[in-house]
Coordinates of C-alpha atoms and ligand atoms in Angstrom, one line a residue:
X100 CA 0.0 0.0 0.0
X101 CA 1.2 3.5 -0.8
X102 CA -0.2 6.3 1.4
X103 CA 0.9 9.9 0.8
X104 CA 1.2 12.2 3.8
X105 CA -1.4 14.5 2.1
X106 CA -3.3 14.0 -1.1
X107 CA -5.1 17.2 -2.0
X108 CA -6.8 15.6 -5.0
X109 CA -9.0 13.7 -2.6
X110 CA -10.2 17.0 -1.2
X111 CA -10.3 19.2 -4.2
X112 CA -11.8 16.7 -6.7
X113 CA -15.1 16.9 -4.7
X114 CA -15.5 20.5 -5.7
X115 CA -13.9 20.5 -9.1
X116 CA -17.0 21.5 -11.0
X117 CA -17.7 24.5 -8.9
X118 CA -14.1 25.5 -9.0
X119 CA -14.3 25.5 -12.8
X120 CA -17.4 27.6 -12.7
X121 CA -15.6 30.3 -10.6
X122 CA -12.8 30.3 -13.0
X123 CA -15.2 30.7 -16.0
X124 CA -17.1 33.5 -14.3
X125 CA -13.9 35.4 -13.4
X126 CA -12.7 35.1 -17.0
X127 CA -15.9 36.8 -18.0
X128 CA -15.7 39.7 -15.6
X129 CA -11.9 40.0 -15.8
X130 CA -11.9 41.4 -12.2
X131 CA -9.0 39.7 -10.5
X132 CA -8.2 41.7 -7.3
X133 CA -10.5 42.7 -4.5
X134 CA -13.6 42.3 -6.5
X135 CA -17.0 40.8 -5.7
X136 CA -15.7 37.3 -5.0
X137 CA -13.2 38.7 -2.5
X138 CA -15.9 40.8 -0.8
X139 CA -18.3 37.8 -0.6
X140 CA -15.7 35.5 0.8
X141 CA -14.7 38.0 3.5
X142 CA -18.3 38.3 4.6
X143 CA -18.8 34.6 4.6
X144 CA -15.6 33.9 6.5
X145 CA -16.2 36.6 9.1
X146 CA -19.7 35.1 9.7
X147 CA -18.3 31.6 9.9
X148 CA -15.9 32.7 12.6
X149 CA -18.5 34.7 14.5
X150 CA -16.5 37.9 14.0
X151 CA -17.5 41.2 12.5
X152 CA -14.7 41.8 9.9
X153 CA -12.5 39.8 7.6
X154 CA -9.8 41.2 5.4
X155 CA -8.4 39.0 2.7
X156 CA -4.6 39.2 2.4
X157 CA -1.9 37.5 0.4
X158 CA -0.9 34.8 2.9
X159 CA -0.8 33.8 6.5
X160 CA 2.5 35.3 7.3
X161 CA 1.3 38.7 6.0
X162 CA -1.9 38.3 8.0
X163 CA 0.1 38.1 11.3
X164 CA 2.5 40.9 10.3
X165 CA -0.3 43.2 9.2
X166 CA -2.2 42.7 12.5
X167 CA 0.9 43.6 14.4
X168 CA 1.6 46.7 12.2
X169 CA -2.1 47.6 12.3
X170 CA -1.9 47.6 16.1
X171 CA 1.1 49.9 15.9
X172 CA 3.5 47.3 17.2
X173 CA 7.2 47.5 16.1
X174 CA 10.6 48.5 17.2
X175 CA 11.1 48.5 21.0
X176 CA 8.0 46.4 21.6
X177 CA 7.9 42.8 22.9
X178 CA 5.5 40.1 21.7
X179 CA 5.0 36.9 23.7
X180 CA 4.7 33.8 21.5
X181 CA 5.0 30.0 21.8
X182 CA 8.5 28.7 21.0
X183 CA 6.9 25.7 19.4
X184 CA 5.4 27.0 16.1
X185 CA 6.0 27.3 12.4
X186 CA 8.7 29.9 11.7
X187 CA 6.2 32.3 10.1
X188 CA 4.8 33.4 13.5
X189 CA 8.3 34.5 14.5
X190 CA 9.1 36.1 11.1
X191 CA 6.0 38.2 11.3
X192 CA 7.1 39.6 14.7
X193 CA 10.7 40.4 13.8
X194 CA 9.6 41.9 10.4
X195 CA 7.9 44.7 12.3
X196 CA 11.0 45.3 14.4
X197 CA 9.5 44.0 17.6
X198 CA 11.2 41.4 19.7
X199 CA 9.7 37.9 20.1
X200 CA 9.7 36.6 23.7
X201 CA 9.4 32.8 23.5
X202 CA 7.5 30.7 25.9
X203 CA 7.9 26.9 26.1
X204 CA 5.1 24.6 25.0
X205 CA 2.9 22.7 27.4
X206 CA 3.5 19.0 27.4
X207 CA -0.3 18.2 27.5
X208 CA -1.5 20.5 24.7
X209 CA 1.8 21.2 22.8
X210 CA 0.5 24.8 22.7
X211 CA 1.9 27.7 24.6
X212 CA 2.3 27.0 28.4
X213 CA -0.3 29.4 29.7
X214 CA 1.1 29.4 33.3
X215 CA 4.5 30.6 32.1
X216 CA 3.3 33.7 30.4
X217 CA 2.7 36.2 33.2
X218 CA 6.3 36.3 34.4
X219 CA 7.5 37.2 30.9
X220 CA 5.4 40.3 30.7
X221 CA 7.4 43.5 31.0
X222 CA 6.5 47.2 30.4
X223 CA 7.4 46.6 26.7
X224 CA 5.0 43.7 26.2
X225 CA 2.3 44.7 23.7
X226 CA 0.8 41.5 22.6
X227 CA 0.6 37.7 23.1
X228 CA 0.3 35.6 20.0
X229 CA -1.3 32.2 20.6
X230 CA -0.8 29.6 18.0
X231 CA -3.5 27.0 17.8
X232 CA -0.9 24.4 16.8
X233 CA -1.8 21.2 15.0
X234 CA -5.5 22.5 14.9
X235 CA -6.1 22.5 18.7
X236 CA -7.6 25.8 20.0
X237 CA -5.7 27.5 22.8
X238 CA -7.9 28.3 25.8
X239 CA -7.6 32.1 25.7
X240 CA -9.9 32.6 28.7
X241 CA -7.2 32.8 31.3
X242 CA -5.4 35.4 29.1
X243 CA -8.2 37.9 29.2
X244 CA -7.2 38.7 32.8
X245 CA -3.6 39.4 31.7
X246 CA -4.9 41.4 28.8
X247 CA -6.9 43.8 31.1
X248 CA -4.3 43.9 33.8
X249 CA -1.4 44.8 31.5
X250 CA -3.2 46.4 28.6
X251 CA -1.9 43.9 26.0
X252 CA -3.5 42.5 22.9
X253 CA -4.3 38.8 22.2
X254 CA -3.6 37.7 18.7
X255 CA -4.4 34.3 17.3
X256 CA -2.3 32.5 14.8
X257 CA -5.1 30.3 13.5
X258 CA -3.4 29.1 10.4
X259 CA -3.8 25.5 11.4
X260 CA -7.2 25.8 13.1
X261 CA -10.0 26.9 10.9
X262 CA -13.2 25.9 12.6
X263 CA -11.9 24.8 16.0
X264 CA -14.0 25.9 18.9
X265 CA -13.4 26.5 22.6
X266 CA -15.6 28.1 25.3
X267 CA -18.4 28.4 22.8
X268 CA -16.4 30.4 20.4
X269 CA -14.6 29.8 17.1
X270 CA -11.0 30.5 16.4
X271 CA -11.0 33.9 14.8
X272 CA -13.1 35.2 17.7
X273 CA -10.9 34.2 20.6
X274 CA -8.8 37.3 20.9
X275 CA -8.4 40.9 19.5
X276 CA -7.6 39.7 16.0
X277 CA -6.8 36.4 14.2
X278 CA -4.6 35.5 11.3
X279 CA -5.6 32.7 9.0
X280 CA -3.6 31.0 6.2
X281 CA -5.3 29.4 3.2
X282 CA -2.1 27.7 2.0
X283 CA -3.3 24.8 -0.1
X284 CA -2.5 22.1 2.5
X285 CA -4.4 23.9 5.4
X286 CA -7.8 22.6 6.5
X287 CA -9.3 25.4 4.4
X288 CA -6.9 25.7 1.5
X289 CA -6.9 27.8 -1.7
X290 CA -5.2 26.9 -4.9
X291 CA -2.3 29.1 -4.3
X292 CA -1.3 31.5 -1.5
X293 CA -4.0 33.3 0.4
X294 CA -4.7 34.5 4.0
X295 CA -7.0 36.6 6.1
X296 CA -7.3 38.8 9.1
X297 CA -10.4 38.4 11.2
X298 CA -11.4 40.8 13.9
X299 CA -14.3 42.7 15.6
X300 CA -12.2 45.9 15.6
X301 CA -13.4 48.1 12.8
X302 CA -10.4 50.4 13.0
X303 CA -7.9 47.6 12.9
X304 CA -9.7 45.9 9.9
X305 CA -9.7 49.2 8.0
X306 CA -6.0 49.8 8.8
X307 CA -5.0 46.3 7.8
X308 CA -6.9 46.7 4.5
X309 CA -5.0 50.0 3.9
X310 CA -1.6 48.6 4.9
X311 CA -2.0 45.7 2.6
X312 CA -2.9 48.1 -0.3
X313 CA 0.2 50.3 -0.4
X314 CA -0.8 52.0 2.8
X315 CA -3.7 53.6 1.1
X316 CA -7.4 54.1 2.0
X317 CA -8.0 56.1 -1.1
X318 CA -6.3 55.7 -4.5
X319 CA -3.0 57.6 -4.7
X320 CA -3.3 58.8 -1.1
X321 CA -0.8 57.0 1.1
X322 CA -1.3 57.1 4.9
X323 CA 1.3 54.5 5.7
X324 CA 4.4 52.9 4.1
X325 CA 2.3 49.8 3.3
X326 CA 2.8 46.8 1.2
X327 CA 1.0 44.8 -1.5
X328 CA -0.7 41.8 0.1
X329 CA -4.2 41.3 -1.2
X330 CA -6.5 38.4 -1.7
X331 CA -7.2 37.8 -5.3
X332 CA -10.7 36.9 -6.6
X333 CA -9.8 33.5 -8.0
X334 CA -8.6 32.4 -4.6
X335 CA -11.5 34.0 -2.8
X336 CA -14.0 32.3 -5.2
X337 CA -12.3 28.9 -4.7
X338 CA -12.4 29.5 -0.9
X339 CA -16.1 30.3 -1.1
X340 CA -16.7 27.0 -2.8
X341 CA -14.8 25.1 -0.2
X342 CA -15.9 26.9 3.0
X343 CA -19.4 25.2 3.1
X344 CA -17.5 21.8 3.3
X345 CA -15.2 22.8 6.0
X346 CA -17.3 21.5 8.9
X347 CA -17.8 18.1 7.3
X348 CA -14.1 17.9 6.4
X349 CA -13.1 18.8 10.0
X350 CA -15.5 16.2 11.4
X351 CA -14.0 13.6 9.1
X352 CA -10.6 14.6 10.4
X353 CA -11.8 14.2 14.0
X354 CA -13.3 10.8 13.2
X355 CA -10.0 9.7 11.8
X356 CA -8.2 11.1 14.9
X357 CA -10.6 8.9 17.0
X358 CA -9.5 6.0 14.9
X359 CA -5.9 6.6 15.8
X360 CA -6.6 7.3 19.5
X361 CA -8.4 4.0 19.8
X362 CA -6.3 1.9 17.5
X363 CA -2.7 2.7 18.2
X364 CA -1.4 0.6 21.1
X365 CA 2.4 0.8 21.4
X366 CA 4.4 1.7 24.4
X367 CA 7.0 3.4 22.3
X368 CA 4.4 5.9 20.9
X369 CA 2.7 8.8 22.8
X370 CA -0.6 9.9 21.4
X371 CA -1.8 13.5 21.6
X372 CA -4.2 14.3 24.5
X373 CA -7.6 15.3 23.4
X374 CA -10.9 15.6 25.2
X375 CA -12.8 14.4 22.1
X376 CA -14.5 17.8 21.7
X377 CA -14.5 20.1 18.7
X378 CA -11.7 22.2 20.1
X379 CA -9.5 20.3 17.7
X380 CA -9.6 20.1 13.9
X381 CA -6.5 18.0 13.5
X382 CA -4.6 19.9 10.9
X383 CA -1.9 17.6 12.0
X384 CA -2.1 14.3 13.9
X385 CA 1.1 14.4 16.0
X386 CA 2.5 11.4 17.8
X387 CA 5.7 11.3 19.8
X388 CA 8.4 8.6 19.6
X389 CA 11.9 8.6 21.0
X390 CA 13.2 6.9 17.9
X391 CA 11.3 9.2 15.6
X392 CA 13.6 9.1 12.6
X393 CA 13.7 5.2 12.7
X394 CA 10.0 5.1 12.9
X395 CA 9.7 7.4 9.9
X396 CA 12.0 5.1 8.0
X397 CA 10.1 2.0 9.1
X398 CA 6.8 3.5 7.9
X399 CA 8.4 4.7 4.7
X400 CA 9.6 1.2 4.0
X401 CA 5.9 0.1 4.3
X402 CA 4.7 2.8 1.9
X403 CA 3.5 5.2 4.5
X404 CA 4.7 8.8 4.1
X405 CA 4.9 10.9 7.3
X406 CA 6.1 14.4 8.1
X407 CA 7.6 16.3 11.0
X408 CA 6.2 19.5 12.6
X409 CA 8.8 20.8 13.2
X410 CA 12.3 19.3 13.2
X411 CA 14.3 22.4 14.2
X412 CA 12.9 25.0 16.7
X413 CA 13.2 28.6 15.9
X414 CA 15.9 29.2 18.6
X415 CA 18.1 26.7 16.7
X416 CA 17.7 28.3 13.3
X417 CA 20.6 30.2 11.8
X418 CA 18.2 33.1 11.1
X419 CA 17.7 33.5 14.8
X420 CA 21.1 33.0 16.4
X421 CA 20.3 35.6 19.0
X422 CA 17.5 33.4 20.4
X423 CA 19.9 30.5 21.0
X424 CA 21.2 31.6 24.3
X425 CA 17.9 30.8 26.0
X426 CA 17.7 27.3 24.5
X427 CA 17.6 25.6 27.9
X428 CA 14.3 27.5 28.7
X429 CA 12.4 25.4 26.2
X430 CA 12.8 21.7 27.1
X431 CA 9.3 20.8 25.9
X432 CA 9.7 22.5 22.6
X433 CA 13.1 20.7 22.2
X434 CA 11.5 17.4 23.0
X435 CA 8.6 17.9 20.6
X436 CA 11.0 18.8 17.8
X437 CA 13.1 15.7 18.3
X438 CA 10.2 13.3 18.9
X439 CA 7.2 14.5 16.9
X440 CA 6.0 12.6 13.8
X441 CA 2.9 13.5 11.9
X442 CA 0.7 10.7 10.5
X443 CA -1.4 10.9 7.3
X444 CA -4.8 12.4 8.2
X445 CA -7.0 14.2 5.7
X446 CA -10.5 14.0 4.1
X447 CA -10.5 11.0 1.8
X448 CA -8.0 8.8 3.6
X449 CA -9.8 5.5 3.6
X450 CA -10.6 3.2 6.6
X451 CA -8.5 0.5 5.0
X452 CA -5.5 2.8 4.7
X453 CA -5.9 3.9 8.3
X454 CA -6.2 0.3 9.5
X455 CA -3.0 -0.5 7.7
X456 CA -1.2 2.5 9.2
X457 CA -2.4 1.5 12.7
X458 CA -1.3 -2.1 12.2
X459 CA 2.2 -1.0 11.1
X460 CA 2.5 1.3 14.1
X461 CA 1.4 -1.4 16.5
X462 CA 3.9 -3.8 15.0
X463 CA 6.7 -1.3 15.4
X464 CA 9.4 -2.4 17.8
X465 CA 13.0 -1.1 18.3
X466 CA 15.1 -2.0 15.3
X467 CA 12.2 -3.3 13.3
X468 CA 13.1 -1.2 10.3
Ligands
PLP671 C1 1.0 27.9 7.5 C2 1.3 28.7 8.7 C3 1.6 30.0 8.7 C4 1.9 30.8 7.5 O1 0.9 30.8 6.5 P1 1.4 31.1 5.0 O2 0.1 31.3 4.3 O3 2.1 29.9 4.5 O4 2.2 32.3 5.0 C5 1.7 30.7 9.9 N1 1.6 30.1 11.1 C6 1.3 28.7 11.2 C7 1.2 28.1 12.5 C8 1.2 28.0 10.0 O5 0.9 26.7 10.1

């Protein structure tokens, strides 16, 4: 059996006809940037998240960066963030000139360790970015207290968690603003790069829209030194076709996660902790194994492709040499980076394929490559 880590065909072929229709219609109108499709998708996605505004942007990295810039965060400011994340979260912070203050991950959730945040808050702290990593929503409730006490903003990096819910709210409505990515492989993916900022803050939404459009609210009048990061209508139209399927796709992912939770029985493997609620949309199904690389090779030999999220933490990247001195402060992140391995999990993965993956995992012993 040959099982790819991700097979987008199985997702996108379900909507092929409607995707073709969008393309045809846009070829008729020839309106490619910030047109009707863009406006429609922004309204639909804001409504889906239970937020007031959505601004389509070029990608997820820009979405985070534009939120920070829109909040006036930059040089001299500090932004608290999980050490265990994709590099884009950190790049967005340093791009603005602000300093990332890393917090180790929590061994239960793999998300930011909530109890370690307060002692890192200083007079320079302007925001906390929570990353709903692997698709599991961070419980932001305890952070509201810090937000009020220290006058700081809560920003969500929701690039992996479209549709996850916690405390009766969706990601996108759990803080002051949220950044989404619609990179093709995400739970809601475009057919190219795309992203969005979601917020209830009218001023911030307008400012992000201007910043992403050459710093301009009005043509040829430039309030800010902005950039060009807009959502194009083809991508917006494709996303509108896929959005109505997101709930069913996420449920399919959760069902598959249940299959792994119940089926995998191997002392060498640690499964993610999950309360079986819809706080998780399993963008990634992360298991831990001390012999991670051997396990990956073992699975590869049996036709099963896996992935690692992420092999090298930000504080060990050459681009961030200055963060390395604090390496010992992030033991959980280090452990996750050396032990995590992501199993295939996506809409369209068949029960037989999953059974085969589970059987291979349960038969895995040391040196069974
Ligand atoms: C994918 C991702 C991003 C970046 O999104 P792009 O659209 O690829 O720029 C940011 N943060 C996290 C956690 C991601 O997974």
